[in-house]
GROMACS .gro file of C-alpha atoms in nm:
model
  146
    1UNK     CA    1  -3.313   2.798  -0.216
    2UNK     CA    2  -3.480   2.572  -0.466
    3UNK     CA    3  -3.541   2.172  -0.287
    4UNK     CA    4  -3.358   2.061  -0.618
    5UNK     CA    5  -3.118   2.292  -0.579
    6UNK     CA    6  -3.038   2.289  -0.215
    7UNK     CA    7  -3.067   1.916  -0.334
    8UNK     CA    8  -2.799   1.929  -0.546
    9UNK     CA    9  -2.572   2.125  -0.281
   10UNK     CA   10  -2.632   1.817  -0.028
   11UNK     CA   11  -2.506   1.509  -0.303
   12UNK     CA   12  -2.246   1.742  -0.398
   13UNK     CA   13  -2.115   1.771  -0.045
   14UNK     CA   14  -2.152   1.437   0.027
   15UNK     CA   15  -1.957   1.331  -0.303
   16UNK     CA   16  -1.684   1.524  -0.185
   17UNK     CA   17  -1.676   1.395   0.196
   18UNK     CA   18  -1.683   1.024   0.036
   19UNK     CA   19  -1.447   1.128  -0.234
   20UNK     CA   20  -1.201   1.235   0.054
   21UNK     CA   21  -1.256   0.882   0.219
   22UNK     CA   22  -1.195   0.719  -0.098
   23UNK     CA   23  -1.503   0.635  -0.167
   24UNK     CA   24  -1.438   0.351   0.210
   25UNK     CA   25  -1.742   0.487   0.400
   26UNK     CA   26  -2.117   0.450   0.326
   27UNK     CA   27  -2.278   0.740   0.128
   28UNK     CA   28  -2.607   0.713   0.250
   29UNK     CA   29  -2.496   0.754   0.594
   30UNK     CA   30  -2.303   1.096   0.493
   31UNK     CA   31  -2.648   1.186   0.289
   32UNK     CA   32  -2.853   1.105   0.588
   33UNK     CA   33  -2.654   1.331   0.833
   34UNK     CA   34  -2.610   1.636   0.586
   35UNK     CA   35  -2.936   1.667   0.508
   36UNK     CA   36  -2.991   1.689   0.943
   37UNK     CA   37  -2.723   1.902   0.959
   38UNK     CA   38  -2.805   2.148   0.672
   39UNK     CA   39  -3.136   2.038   0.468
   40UNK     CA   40  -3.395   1.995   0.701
   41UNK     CA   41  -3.739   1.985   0.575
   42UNK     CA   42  -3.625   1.968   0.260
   43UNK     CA   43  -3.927   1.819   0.009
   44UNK     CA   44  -3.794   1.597  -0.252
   45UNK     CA   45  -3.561   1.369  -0.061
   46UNK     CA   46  -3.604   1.126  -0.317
   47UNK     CA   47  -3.451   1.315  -0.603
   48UNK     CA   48  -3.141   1.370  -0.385
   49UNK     CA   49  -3.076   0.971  -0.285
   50UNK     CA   50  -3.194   0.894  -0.659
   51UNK     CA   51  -2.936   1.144  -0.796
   52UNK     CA   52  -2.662   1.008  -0.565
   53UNK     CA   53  -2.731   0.641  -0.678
   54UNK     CA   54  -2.756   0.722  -1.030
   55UNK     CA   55  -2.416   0.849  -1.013
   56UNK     CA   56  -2.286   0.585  -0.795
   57UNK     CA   57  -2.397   0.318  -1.048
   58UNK     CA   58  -2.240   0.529  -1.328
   59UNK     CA   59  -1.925   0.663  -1.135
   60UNK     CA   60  -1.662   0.473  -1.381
   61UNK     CA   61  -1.859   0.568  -1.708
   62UNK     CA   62  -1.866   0.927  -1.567
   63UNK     CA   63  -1.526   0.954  -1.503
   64UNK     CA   64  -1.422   0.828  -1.835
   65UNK     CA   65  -1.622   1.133  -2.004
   66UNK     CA   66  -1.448   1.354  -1.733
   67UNK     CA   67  -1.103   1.230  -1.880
   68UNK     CA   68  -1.203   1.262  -2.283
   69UNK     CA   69  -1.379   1.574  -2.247
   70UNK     CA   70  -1.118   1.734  -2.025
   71UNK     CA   71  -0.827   1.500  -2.118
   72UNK     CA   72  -0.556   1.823  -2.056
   73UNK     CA   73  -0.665   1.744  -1.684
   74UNK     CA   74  -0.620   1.410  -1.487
   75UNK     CA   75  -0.874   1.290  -1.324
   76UNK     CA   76  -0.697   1.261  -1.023
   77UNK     CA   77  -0.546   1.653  -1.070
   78UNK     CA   78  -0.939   1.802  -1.077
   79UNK     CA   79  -1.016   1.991  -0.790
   80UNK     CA   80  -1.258   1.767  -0.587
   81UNK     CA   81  -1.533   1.985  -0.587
   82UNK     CA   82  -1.510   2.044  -0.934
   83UNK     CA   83  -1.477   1.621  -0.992
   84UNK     CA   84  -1.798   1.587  -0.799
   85UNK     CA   85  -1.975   1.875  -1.008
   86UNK     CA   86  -1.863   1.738  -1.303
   87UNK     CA   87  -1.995   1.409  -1.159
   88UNK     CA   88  -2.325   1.575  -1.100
   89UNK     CA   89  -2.398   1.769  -1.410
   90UNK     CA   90  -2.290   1.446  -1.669
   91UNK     CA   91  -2.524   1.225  -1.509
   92UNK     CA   92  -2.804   1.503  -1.553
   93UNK     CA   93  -2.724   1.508  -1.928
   94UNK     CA   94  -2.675   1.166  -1.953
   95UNK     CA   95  -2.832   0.917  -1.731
   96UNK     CA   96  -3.090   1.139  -1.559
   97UNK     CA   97  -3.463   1.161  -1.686
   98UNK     CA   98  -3.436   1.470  -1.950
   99UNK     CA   99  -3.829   1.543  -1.898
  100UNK     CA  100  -3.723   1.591  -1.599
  101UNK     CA  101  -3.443   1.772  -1.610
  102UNK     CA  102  -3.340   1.892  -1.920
  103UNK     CA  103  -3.023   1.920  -2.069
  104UNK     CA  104  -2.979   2.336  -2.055
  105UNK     CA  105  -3.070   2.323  -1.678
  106UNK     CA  106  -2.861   2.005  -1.582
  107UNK     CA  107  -2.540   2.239  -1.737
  108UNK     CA  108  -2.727   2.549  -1.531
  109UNK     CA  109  -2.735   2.355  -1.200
  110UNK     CA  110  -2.341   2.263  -1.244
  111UNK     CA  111  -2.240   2.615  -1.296
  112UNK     CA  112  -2.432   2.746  -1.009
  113UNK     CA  113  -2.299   2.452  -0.735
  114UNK     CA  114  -1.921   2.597  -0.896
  115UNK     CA  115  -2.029   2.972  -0.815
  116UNK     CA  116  -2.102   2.858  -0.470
  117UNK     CA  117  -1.882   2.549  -0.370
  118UNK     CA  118  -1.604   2.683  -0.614
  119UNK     CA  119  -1.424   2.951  -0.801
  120UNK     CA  120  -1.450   3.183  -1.117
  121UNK     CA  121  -1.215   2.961  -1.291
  122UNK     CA  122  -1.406   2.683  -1.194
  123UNK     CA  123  -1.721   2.819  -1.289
  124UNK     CA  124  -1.582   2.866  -1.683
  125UNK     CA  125  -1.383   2.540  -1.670
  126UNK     CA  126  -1.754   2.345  -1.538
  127UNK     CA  127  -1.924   2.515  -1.798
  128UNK     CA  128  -1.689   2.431  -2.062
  129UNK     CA  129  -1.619   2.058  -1.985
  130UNK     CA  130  -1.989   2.032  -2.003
  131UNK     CA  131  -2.080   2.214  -2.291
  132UNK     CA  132  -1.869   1.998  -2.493
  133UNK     CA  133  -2.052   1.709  -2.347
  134UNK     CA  134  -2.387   1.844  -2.413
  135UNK     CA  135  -2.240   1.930  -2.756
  136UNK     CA  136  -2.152   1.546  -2.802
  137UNK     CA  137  -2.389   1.371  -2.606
  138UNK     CA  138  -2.607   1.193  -2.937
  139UNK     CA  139  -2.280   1.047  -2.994
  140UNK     CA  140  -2.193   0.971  -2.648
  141UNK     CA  141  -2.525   0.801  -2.586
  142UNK     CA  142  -2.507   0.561  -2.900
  143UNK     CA  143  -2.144   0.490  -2.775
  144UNK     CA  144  -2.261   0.375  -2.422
  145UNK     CA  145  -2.562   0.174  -2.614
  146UNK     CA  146  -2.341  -0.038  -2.799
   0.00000   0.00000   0.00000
């Protein structure tokens, strides 16, 4: 598996551990021990404690494109792995560095996490919600900048 990748697979899991705790324990600590536990040796542990911050510091934003671009689904209602892809993939398109990662391969990433972590339903409904993001994110981005 990819270090990105396999990075991905470790902030997505620990989303959804301090998703279950709502969000009342430290997430480095759950990073720290899941990448013992199932990432060892794993290269770039920078991109997967930068990722986890970035979304962290944009967790409300985030979730407010969650609800307009999927508004048929509360918040609340989203499966929790899905949330946390969701989470995931709109900071890639968004916030993230899109040299870096670019926008086709953020949306990639997401689908792949939801046809491991997830189901086929989840797969199409990740790929959807974010699509339509990608599809509006020039007008999403001038919203956030003013």
């Amino acid at each position: 598996m990819a270090s990105r990748h396999l990075g991905r697979s470790i902030v997505l899991q620990s989303l959804f551990e301090w998703d279950f705790y709502s969000h009342q324990v430290d997430l480095v600590k759950i990073i720290e021990r899941n990448l013992k536990m199932f990432a060892q040796g794993i290269s770039d542990l920078a991109f997967v404690f930068n990722l986890a911050k970035g979304i962290i510091e944009h967790l409300s934003e985030i979730d407010e494109i969650i609800r307009k671009a999927a508004c048929q689904w509360p918040l609340e209602q989203i499966n929790p792995i899905d949330r946390n892809i969701l989470r995931i993939g709109i900071y890639e398109l968004l916030f993230g560095n899109q040299e870096e990662v670019p926008p086709k391969v953020a949306i990639n990433e997401a689908v792949e996490l939801a046809k491991t972590f997830s189901g086929d339903s989840s797969r199409k409904f990740v790929n959807g919600v974010l699509g339509t993001i990608y599809k509006e994110r020039e007008e999403i981005i001038k919203e956030k900048k003013s």
